[in-house]
Coordinates of C-alpha atoms and ligand atoms in Angstrom, one line a residue:
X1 CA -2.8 -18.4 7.5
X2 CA -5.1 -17.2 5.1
X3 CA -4.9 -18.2 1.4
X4 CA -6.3 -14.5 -0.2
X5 CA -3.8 -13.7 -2.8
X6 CA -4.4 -11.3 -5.1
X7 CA -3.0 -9.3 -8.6
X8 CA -3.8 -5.7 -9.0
X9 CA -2.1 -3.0 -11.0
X10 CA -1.7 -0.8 -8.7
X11 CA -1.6 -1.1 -4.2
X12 CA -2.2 2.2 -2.5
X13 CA -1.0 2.2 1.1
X14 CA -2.3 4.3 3.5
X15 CA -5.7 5.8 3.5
X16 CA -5.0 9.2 4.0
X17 CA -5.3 12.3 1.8
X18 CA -2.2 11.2 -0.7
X19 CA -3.1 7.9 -1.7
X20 CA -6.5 9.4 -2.1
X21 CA -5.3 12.1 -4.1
X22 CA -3.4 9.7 -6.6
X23 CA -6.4 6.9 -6.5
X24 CA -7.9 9.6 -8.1
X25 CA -5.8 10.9 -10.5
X26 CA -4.8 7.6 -11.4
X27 CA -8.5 6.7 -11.9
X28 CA -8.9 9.7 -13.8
X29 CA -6.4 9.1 -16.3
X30 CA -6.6 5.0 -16.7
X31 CA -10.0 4.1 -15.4
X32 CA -9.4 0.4 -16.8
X33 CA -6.8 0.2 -14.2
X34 CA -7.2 -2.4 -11.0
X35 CA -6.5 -0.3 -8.2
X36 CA -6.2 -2.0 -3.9
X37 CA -5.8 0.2 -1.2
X38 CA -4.4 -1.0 2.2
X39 CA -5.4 1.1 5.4
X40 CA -4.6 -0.4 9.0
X41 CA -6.6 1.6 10.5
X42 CA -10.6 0.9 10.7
X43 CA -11.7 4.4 8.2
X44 CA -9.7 6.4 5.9
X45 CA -8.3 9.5 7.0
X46 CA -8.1 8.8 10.5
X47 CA -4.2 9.9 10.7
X48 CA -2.6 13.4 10.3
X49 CA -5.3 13.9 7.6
X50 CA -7.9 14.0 9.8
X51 CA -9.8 17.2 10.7
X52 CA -8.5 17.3 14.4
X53 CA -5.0 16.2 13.5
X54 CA -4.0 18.9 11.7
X55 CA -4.4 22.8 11.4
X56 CA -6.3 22.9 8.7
X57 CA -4.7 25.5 6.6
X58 CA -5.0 26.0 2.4
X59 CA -1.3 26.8 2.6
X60 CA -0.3 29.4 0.0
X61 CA 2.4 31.2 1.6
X62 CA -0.9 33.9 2.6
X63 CA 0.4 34.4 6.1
X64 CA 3.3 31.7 6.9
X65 CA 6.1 33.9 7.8
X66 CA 8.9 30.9 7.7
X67 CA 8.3 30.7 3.7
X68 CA 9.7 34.1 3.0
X69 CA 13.2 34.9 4.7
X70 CA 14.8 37.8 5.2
X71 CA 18.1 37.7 3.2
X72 CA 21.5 39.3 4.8
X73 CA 20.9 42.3 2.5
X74 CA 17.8 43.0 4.2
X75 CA 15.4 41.8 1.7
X76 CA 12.8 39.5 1.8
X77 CA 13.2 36.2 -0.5
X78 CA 9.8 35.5 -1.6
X79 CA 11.1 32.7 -4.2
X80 CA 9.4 30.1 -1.4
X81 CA 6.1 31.7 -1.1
X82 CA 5.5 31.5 -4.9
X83 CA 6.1 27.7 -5.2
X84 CA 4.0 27.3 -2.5
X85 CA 0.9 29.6 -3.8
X86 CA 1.2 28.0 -7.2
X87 CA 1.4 24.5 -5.7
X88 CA -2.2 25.7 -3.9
X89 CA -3.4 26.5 -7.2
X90 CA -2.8 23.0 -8.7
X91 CA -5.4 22.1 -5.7
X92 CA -7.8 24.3 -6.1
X93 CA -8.5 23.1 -9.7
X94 CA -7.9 19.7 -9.5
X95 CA -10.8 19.8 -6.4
X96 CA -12.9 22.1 -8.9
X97 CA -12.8 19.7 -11.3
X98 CA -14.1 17.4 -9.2
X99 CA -16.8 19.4 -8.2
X100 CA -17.5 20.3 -11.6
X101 CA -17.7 17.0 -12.7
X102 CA -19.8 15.6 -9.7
X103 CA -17.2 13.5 -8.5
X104 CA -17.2 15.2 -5.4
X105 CA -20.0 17.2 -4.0
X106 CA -20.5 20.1 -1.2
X107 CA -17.5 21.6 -1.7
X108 CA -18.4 23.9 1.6
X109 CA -18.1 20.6 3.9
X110 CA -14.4 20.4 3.1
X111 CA -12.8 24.0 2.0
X112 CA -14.0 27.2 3.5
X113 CA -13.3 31.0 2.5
X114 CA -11.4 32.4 5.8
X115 CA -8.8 35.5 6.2
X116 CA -5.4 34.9 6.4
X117 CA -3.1 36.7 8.8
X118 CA 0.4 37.4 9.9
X119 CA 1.0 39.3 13.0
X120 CA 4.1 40.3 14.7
X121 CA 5.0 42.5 18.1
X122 CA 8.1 44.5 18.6
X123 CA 10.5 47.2 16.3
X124 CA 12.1 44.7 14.7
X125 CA 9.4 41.9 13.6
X126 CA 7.2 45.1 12.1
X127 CA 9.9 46.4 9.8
X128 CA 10.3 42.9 8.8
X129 CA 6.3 42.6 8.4
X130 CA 6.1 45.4 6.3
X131 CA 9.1 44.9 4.5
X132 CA 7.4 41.1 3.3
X133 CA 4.0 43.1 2.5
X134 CA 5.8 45.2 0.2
X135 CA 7.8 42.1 -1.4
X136 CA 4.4 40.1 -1.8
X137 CA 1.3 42.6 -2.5
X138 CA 2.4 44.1 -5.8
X139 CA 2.9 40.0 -6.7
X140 CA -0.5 38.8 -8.7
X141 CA -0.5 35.8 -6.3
X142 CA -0.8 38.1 -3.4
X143 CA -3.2 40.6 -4.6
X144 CA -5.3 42.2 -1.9
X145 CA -3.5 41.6 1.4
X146 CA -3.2 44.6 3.7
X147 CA -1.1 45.7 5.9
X148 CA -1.5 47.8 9.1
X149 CA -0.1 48.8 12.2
X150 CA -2.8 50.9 13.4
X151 CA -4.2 49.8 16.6
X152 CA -7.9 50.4 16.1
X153 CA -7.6 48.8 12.4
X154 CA -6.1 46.0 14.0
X155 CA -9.3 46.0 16.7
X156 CA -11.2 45.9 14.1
X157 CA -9.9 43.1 12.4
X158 CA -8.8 40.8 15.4
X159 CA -10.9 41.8 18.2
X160 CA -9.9 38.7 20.3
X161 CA -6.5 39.2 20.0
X162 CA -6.8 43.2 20.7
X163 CA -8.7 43.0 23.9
X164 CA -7.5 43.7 27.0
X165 CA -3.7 43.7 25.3
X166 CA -1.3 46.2 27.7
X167 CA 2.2 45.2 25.8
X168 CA 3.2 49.1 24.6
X169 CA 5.5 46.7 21.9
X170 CA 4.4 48.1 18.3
X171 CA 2.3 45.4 17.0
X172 CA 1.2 45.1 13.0
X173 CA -0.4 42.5 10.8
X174 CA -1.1 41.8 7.1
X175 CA -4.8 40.4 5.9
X176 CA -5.4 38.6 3.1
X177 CA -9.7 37.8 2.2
X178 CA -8.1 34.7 0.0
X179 CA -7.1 32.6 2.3
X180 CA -9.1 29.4 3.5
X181 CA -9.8 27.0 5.6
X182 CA -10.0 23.1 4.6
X183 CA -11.2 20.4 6.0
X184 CA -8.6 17.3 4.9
X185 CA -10.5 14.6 6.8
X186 CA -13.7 15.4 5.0
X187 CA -11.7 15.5 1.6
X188 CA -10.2 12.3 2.1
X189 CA -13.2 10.6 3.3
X190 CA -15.1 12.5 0.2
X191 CA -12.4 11.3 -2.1
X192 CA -12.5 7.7 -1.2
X193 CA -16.2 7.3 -1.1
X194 CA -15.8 8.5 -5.0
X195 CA -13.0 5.9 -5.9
X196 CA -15.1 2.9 -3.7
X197 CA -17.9 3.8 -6.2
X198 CA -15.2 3.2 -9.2
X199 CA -14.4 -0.3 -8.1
X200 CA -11.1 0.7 -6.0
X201 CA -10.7 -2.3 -3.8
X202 CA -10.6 -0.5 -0.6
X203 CA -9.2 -2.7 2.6
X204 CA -9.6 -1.4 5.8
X205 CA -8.0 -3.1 9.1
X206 CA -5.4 -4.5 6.7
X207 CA -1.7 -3.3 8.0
X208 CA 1.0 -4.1 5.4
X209 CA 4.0 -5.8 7.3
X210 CA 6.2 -6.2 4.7
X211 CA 7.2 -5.2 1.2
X212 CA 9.5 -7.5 -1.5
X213 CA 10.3 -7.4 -4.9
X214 CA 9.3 -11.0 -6.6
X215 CA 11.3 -12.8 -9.3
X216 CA 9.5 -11.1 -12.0
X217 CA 9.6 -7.7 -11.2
X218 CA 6.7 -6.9 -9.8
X219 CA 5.9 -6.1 -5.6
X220 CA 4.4 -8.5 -3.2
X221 CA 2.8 -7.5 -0.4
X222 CA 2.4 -9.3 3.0
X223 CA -0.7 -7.6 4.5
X224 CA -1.9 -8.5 8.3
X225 CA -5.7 -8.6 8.2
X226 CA -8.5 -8.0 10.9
X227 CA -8.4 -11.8 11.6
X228 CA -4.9 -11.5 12.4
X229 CA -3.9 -14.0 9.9
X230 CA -1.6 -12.8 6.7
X231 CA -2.6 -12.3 3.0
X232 CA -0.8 -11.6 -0.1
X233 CA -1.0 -9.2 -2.5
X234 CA 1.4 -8.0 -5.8
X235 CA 1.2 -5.3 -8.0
X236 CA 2.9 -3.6 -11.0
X237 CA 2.8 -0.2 -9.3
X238 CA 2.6 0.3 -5.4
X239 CA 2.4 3.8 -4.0
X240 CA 3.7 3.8 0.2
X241 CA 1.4 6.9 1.2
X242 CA 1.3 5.4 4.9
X243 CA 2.1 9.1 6.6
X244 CA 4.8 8.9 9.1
X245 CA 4.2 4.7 9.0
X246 CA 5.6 5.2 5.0
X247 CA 9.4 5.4 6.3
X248 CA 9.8 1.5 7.9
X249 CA 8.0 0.4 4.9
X250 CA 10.3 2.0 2.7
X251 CA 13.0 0.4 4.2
X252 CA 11.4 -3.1 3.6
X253 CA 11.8 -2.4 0.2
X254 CA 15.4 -2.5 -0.1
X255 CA 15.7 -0.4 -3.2
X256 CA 19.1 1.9 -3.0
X257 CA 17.0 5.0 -3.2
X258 CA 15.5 3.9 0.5
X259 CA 19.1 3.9 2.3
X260 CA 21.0 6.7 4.2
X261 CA 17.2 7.9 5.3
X262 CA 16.1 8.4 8.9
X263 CA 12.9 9.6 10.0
X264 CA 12.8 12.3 13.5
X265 CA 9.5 12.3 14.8
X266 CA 7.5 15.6 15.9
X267 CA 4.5 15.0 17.9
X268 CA 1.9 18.0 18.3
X269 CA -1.0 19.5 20.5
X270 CA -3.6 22.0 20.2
X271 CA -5.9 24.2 22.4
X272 CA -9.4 23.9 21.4
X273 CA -11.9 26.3 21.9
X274 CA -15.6 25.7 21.6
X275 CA -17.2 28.5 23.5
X276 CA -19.6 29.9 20.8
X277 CA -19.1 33.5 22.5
X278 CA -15.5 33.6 22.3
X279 CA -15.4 32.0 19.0
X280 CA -17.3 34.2 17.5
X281 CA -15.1 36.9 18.0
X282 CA -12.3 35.8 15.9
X283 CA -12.4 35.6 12.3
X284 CA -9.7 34.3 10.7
X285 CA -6.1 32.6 10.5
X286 CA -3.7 34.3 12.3
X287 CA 0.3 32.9 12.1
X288 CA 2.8 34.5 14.2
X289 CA 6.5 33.9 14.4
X290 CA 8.2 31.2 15.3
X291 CA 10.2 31.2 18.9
X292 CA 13.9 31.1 18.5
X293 CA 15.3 27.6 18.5
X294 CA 11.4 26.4 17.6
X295 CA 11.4 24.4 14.3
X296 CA 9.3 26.0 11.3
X297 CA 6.4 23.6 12.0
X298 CA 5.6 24.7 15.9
X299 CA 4.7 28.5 14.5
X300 CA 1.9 29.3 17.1
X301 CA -1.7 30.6 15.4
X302 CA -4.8 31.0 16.2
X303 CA -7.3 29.8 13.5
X304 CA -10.8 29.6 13.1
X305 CA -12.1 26.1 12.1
X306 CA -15.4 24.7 10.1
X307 CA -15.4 21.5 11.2
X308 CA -18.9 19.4 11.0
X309 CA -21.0 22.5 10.3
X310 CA -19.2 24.0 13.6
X311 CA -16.8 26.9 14.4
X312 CA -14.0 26.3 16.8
X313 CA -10.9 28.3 17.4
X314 CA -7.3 26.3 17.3
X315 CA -4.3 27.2 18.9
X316 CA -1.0 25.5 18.4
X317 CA 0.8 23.7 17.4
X318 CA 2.5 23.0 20.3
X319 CA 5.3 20.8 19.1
X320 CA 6.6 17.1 21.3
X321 CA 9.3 14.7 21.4
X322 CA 7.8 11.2 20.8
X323 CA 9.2 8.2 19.2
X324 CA 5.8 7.6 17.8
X325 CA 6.0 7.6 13.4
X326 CA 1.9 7.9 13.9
X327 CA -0.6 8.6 16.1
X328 CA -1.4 5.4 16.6
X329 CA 2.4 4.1 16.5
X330 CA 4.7 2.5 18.7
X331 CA 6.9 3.8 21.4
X332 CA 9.6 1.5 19.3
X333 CA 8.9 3.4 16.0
X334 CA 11.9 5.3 16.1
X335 CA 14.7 2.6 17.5
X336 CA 13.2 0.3 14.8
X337 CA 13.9 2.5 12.2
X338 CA 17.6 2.9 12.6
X339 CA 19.4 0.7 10.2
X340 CA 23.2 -0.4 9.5
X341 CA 22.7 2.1 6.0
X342 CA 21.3 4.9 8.4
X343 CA 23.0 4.5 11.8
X344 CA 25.8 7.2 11.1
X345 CA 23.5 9.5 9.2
X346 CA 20.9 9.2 12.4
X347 CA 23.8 9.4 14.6
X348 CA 25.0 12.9 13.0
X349 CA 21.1 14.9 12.8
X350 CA 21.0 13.5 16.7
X351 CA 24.2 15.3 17.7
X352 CA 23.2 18.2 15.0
X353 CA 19.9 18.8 16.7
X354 CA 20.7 18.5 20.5
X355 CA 19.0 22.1 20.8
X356 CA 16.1 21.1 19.2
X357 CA 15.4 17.8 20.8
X358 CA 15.5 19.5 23.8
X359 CA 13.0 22.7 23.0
X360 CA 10.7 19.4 22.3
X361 CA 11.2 18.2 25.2
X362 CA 10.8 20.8 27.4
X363 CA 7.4 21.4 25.2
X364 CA 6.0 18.0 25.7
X365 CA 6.9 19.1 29.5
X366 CA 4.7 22.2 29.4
X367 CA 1.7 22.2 31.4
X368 CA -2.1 23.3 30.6
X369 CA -1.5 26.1 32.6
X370 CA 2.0 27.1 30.7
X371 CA 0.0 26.2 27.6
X372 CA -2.3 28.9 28.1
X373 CA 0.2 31.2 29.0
X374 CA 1.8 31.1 25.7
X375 CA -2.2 31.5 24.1
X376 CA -2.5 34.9 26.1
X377 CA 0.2 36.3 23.9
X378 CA -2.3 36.3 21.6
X379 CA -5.6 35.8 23.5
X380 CA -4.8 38.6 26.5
X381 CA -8.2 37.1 28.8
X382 CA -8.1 33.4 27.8
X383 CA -9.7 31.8 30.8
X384 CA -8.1 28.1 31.0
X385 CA -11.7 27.2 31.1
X386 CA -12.8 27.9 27.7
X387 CA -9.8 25.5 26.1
X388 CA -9.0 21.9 25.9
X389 CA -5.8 20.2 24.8
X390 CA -6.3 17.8 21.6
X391 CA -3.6 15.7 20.5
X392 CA -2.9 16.2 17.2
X393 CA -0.9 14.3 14.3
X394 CA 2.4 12.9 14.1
X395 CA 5.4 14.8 11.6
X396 CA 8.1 12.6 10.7
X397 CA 10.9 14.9 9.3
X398 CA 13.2 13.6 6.8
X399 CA 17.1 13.2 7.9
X400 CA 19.5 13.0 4.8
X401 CA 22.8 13.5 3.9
X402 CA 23.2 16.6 1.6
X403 CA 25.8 18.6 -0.1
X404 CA 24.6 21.3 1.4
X405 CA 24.1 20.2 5.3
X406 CA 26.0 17.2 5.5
X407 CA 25.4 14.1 6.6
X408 CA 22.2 14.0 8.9
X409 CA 20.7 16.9 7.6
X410 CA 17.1 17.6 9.0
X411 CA 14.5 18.5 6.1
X412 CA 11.4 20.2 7.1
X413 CA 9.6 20.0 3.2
X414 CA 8.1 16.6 1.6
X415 CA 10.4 14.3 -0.6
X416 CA 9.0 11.7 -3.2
X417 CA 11.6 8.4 -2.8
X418 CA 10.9 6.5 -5.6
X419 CA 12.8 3.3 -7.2
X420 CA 14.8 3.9 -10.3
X421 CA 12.3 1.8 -12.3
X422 CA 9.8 4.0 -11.3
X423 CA 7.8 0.7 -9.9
X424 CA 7.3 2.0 -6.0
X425 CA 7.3 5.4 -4.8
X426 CA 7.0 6.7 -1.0
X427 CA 5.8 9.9 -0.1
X428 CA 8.1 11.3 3.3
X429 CA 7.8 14.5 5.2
X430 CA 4.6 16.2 5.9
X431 CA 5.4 20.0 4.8
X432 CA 3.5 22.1 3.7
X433 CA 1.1 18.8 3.6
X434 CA -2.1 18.1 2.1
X435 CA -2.6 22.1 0.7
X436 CA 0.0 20.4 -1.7
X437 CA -1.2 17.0 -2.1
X438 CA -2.0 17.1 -5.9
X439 CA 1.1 18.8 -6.6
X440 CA 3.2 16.1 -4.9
X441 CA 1.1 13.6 -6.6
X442 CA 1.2 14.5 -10.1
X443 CA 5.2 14.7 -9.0
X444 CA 5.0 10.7 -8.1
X445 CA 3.0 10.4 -11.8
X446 CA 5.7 12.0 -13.6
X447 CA 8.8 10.1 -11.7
X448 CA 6.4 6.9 -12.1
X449 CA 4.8 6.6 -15.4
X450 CA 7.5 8.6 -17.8
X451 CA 6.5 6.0 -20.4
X452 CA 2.5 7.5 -20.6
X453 CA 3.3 11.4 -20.2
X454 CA 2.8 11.9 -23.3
X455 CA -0.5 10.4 -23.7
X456 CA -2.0 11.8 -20.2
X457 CA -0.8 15.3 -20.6
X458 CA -4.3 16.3 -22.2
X459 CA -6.4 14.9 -19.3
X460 CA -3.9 16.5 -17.0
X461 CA -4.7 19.9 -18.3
X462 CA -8.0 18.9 -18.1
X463 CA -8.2 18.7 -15.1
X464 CA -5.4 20.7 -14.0
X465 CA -5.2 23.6 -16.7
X466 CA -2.5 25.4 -15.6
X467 CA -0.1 22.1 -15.8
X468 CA 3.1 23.3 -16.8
X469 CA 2.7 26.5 -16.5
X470 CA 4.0 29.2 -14.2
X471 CA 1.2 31.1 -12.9
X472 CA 3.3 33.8 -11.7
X473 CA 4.4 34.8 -15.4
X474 CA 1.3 34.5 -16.9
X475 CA -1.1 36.8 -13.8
X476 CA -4.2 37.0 -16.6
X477 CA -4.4 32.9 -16.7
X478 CA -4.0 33.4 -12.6
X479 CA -6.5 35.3 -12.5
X480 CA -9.0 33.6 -14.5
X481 CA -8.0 30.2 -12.3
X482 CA -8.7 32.0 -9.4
X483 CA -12.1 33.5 -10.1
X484 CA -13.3 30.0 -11.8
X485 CA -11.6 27.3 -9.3
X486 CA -13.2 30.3 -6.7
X487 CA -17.0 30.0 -7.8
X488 CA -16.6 26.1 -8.5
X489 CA -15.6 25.6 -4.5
X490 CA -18.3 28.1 -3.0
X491 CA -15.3 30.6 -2.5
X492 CA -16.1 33.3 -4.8
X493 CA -18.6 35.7 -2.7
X494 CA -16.7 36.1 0.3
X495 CA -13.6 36.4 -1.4
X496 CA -12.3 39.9 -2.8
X497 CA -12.6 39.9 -6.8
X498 CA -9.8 39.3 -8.6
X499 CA -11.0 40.8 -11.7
Ligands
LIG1 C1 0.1 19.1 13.8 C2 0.0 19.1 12.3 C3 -0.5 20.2 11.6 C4 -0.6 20.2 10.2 N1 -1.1 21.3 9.6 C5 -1.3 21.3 8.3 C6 -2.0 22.4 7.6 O1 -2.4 23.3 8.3 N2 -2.1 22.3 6.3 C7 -1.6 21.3 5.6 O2 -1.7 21.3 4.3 N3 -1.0 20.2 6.1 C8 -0.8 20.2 7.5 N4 -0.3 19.1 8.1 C9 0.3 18.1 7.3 C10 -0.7 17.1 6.8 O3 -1.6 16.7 7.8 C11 0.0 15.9 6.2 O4 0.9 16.3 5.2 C12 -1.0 15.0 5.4 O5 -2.2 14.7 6.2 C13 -0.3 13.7 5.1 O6 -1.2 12.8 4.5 P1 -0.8 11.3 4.2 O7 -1.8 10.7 3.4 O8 0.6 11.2 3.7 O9 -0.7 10.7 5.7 P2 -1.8 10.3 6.7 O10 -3.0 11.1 6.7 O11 -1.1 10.1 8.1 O12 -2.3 8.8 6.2 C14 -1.4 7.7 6.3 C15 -2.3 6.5 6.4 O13 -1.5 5.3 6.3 C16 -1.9 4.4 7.2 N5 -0.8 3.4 7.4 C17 0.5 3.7 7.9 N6 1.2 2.6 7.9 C18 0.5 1.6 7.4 C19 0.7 0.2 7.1 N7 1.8 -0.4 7.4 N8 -0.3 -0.5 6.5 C20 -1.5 0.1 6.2 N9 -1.8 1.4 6.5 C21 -0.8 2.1 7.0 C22 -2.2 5.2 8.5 O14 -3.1 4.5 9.3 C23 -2.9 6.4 7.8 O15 -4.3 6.3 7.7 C24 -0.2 19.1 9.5 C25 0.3 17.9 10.1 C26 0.3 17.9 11.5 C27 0.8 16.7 12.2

């Protein structure tokens, strides 16, 4: 048993891009503050932030079709898309600001200017496309895309996906220069190599095993170290940013807010390729539509990705069943999680989402071979031997009882669970992600720390000058974001001008 005890203000766990996003904020704003993280893992970002273990998209709602429906009436809600384009511009400045300020540096080794597309096949999915491009493109956030139906545009604009194509199914696709490409590994790793230089107490190969309020109200920690033997740890303030591990730990808590929750787990798989003459045919990201019965996060695309100075083309995500809350979980992740508060709830999204469990199954089931199939719907002459599967990063979906679903309803956004006291907060849920990571933060900041609003709002807009604001009704100030956060992260020549 070891005797390391220690008091801190605040204990981040988890060292993916959340807690790194709110070490930094937090650091920003209270720099006097005593800050620990907790990672179990030996380097931060290692999880579903990590460069492999995720897709990599800035999403802004450029070219995900599932974030504008089409309403009974036959128009397209675009309500979604907004929040989640605005929620991308919180990002973009807060990482601007850190450029601009030298906190972080070489802005190109973690976001990248890249195309974003939509493409659909058949009568019915281009009448929808270009019913969407006329909802979005006369909206300031969505100045510049294009749309285009036209055969030879579309060759020139997606030559991969063009070639060798015999379907006679009318095919169209919006573009959008905007769009990019970001590498969340490389962030995280950036952003906790800046907090380490402020003094954050960073732990790695420490797994917190259990969570419990002490006598005087603040959190103690008991935290399994690399030696195997336990330490403990309290704070005034503890974040649970553990990814899919942040649900069991939650639980430990025992704080009302944590009950009637369950967790289903989504594993995932890419195709990877890294034949320089393929990839260099393909320039962009390209989202299709989602197969019936296929949840909103298994929408297949074919992206290019900057990863280490090198272009690769991804395809996926293929979505899995597995029991596994992380990557590196346990095949017991998801029988451990079901409590006496969360049994019936559980019991309800199971029988709810019969259909669904299955199409996962019958994914994790699918061959290489049926893999690349399903890639020659957009890559006509894939040859099997240009592509290799990578396992990618667990999605734990939240299950809830709501007014609106019932009891185990299945969420497919991000929820902030935080005590009433505002003393721990967990981050569930893992959509739309990291794009929104300062967003979600700042949300945790606000539930959190009511009491010092007040005094942080100036370094909030700061950093974050559109705080408070909706960018949507106010296109000049969107505009001016956009061309500064633009030139601040290296974006601003290959993107079109938004002046
Ligand atoms: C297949 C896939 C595709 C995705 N695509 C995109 C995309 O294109 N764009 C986008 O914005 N988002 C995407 N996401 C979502 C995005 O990856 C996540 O939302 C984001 O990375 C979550 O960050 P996090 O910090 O919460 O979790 P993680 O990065 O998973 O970090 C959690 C950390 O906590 C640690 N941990 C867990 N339990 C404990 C414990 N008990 N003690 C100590 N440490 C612990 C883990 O080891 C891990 O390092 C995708 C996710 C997946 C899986």
């Amino acid at each position: 048993m070891s005797n390391r005890q220690t008091k801190t203000d605040v204990i981040l766990i988890g060292a993916g891009i959340m807690s790194a996003t709110l070490g930094t904020l937090l650091k920003e704003l209270v720099p006097d503050w005593n800050i620990t993280v907790f990672e179990k893992l030996e380097k931060a970002g290692e999880e579903s932030s990590n460069e492999w273990n995720n897709a990599g998209t800035g999403h802004s709602a450029l070219c995900e079709l599932n974030y504008t429906v089409e309403k009974p009436d036959g128009s397209i809600d675009i309500n979604k898309a907004i929040k989640i384009n605005e929620q991308f511009q919180v990002s973009r400045q807060f990482w601007s600001y850190l450029v601009d300020n030298n906190l972080i540096r070489n802005p190109q080794d973690f976001i990248m200017p890249l195309p974003h597309m939509s493409l659909v096949q058949g009568e019915k999915n281009v009448e929808f496309l270009k019913k969407r491009f006329e909802a979005l493109s006369n909206n300031p956030l969505f100045q510049g895309m294009e749309f285009s139906d036209d055969p030879e545009k579309l060759m020139e604009w997606i030559p991969l996906i063009m070639q060798d194509r015999n379907s006679t199914d009318p095919i169209a696709a919006t573009k959008i220069d905007s769009g990019t490409d970001v590498n969340f590994g490389a962030l995280t790793r950036m952003l906790f190599d800046h907090l380490k230089s402020k003094n954050v107490d960073i732990n790695y190969n420490h797994k917190v095993v259990d969570i419990k309020r002490t006598s005087d109200g603040l959190w103690e920690l008991k935290v399994k170290n690399d030696r195997g033997s336990v330490e403990r740890h309290t704070a005034k303030f503890v974040f649970i940013g553990g990814g899919g591990g942040s649900l069991p730990l939650l639980q430990k808590t025992g704080i009302p807010e944590s009950k009637h929750i369950g967790g289903f787990p989504v594993s995932g798989l890419f195709l990877v390729c890294n034949n320089q003459e393929v990839v260099e045919q393909h320039h962009a990201k390209v989202y299709g539509k989602a197969a019936v019965g296929a949840p909103p996060m298994s929408v297949p695309h074919l992206d290019t990705r900057y990863i280490d100075n090198k272009k690769s083309l991804l395809f996926g995500p293929f979505a899995g069943f597995s029991p596994k809350f992380l990557k590196t979980g346990s095949n017991m992740d998801l029988l451990s999680s079901v409590k006496p508060n969360n049994v019936f709830t559980m019991l309800a999204a199971g029988a709810k989402n019969m259909s669904l469990t299955k199409y996962l199954i019958q994914q994790l089931m699918l061959s290489k071979e049926q893999r690349i199939e399903e890639l020659r719907e957009f890559v006509p002459n894939a040859k099997s031997e240009d592509w290799d599967i990578v396992v990618a990063g667990q999605r734990v979906q939240v299950i809830k009882d709501t007014e609106a679903g019932g009891k185990g309803t299945l969420q497919f956004g991000t929820e902030v669970v935080s005590a009433s006291d505002g003393s721990i907060a967990a981050l569930l849920g893992a959509s739309p992600g990291a794009s929104t990571a300062v967003h979600v933060m700042l949300e945790v900041i606000k539930k959190c720390f009511p009491q010092h609003l007040i005094e942080w709002e100036p370094k909030i807009k700061e950093m974050i000058p559109s705080y408070g604001m909706s960018l949507v009704e106010n296109p000049e100030i969107f505009q001016e974001i956009h061309t500064s956060t633009a030139q601040s992260l290296g974006l601003s020549d290959k993107e079109l001008s938004y002046s």
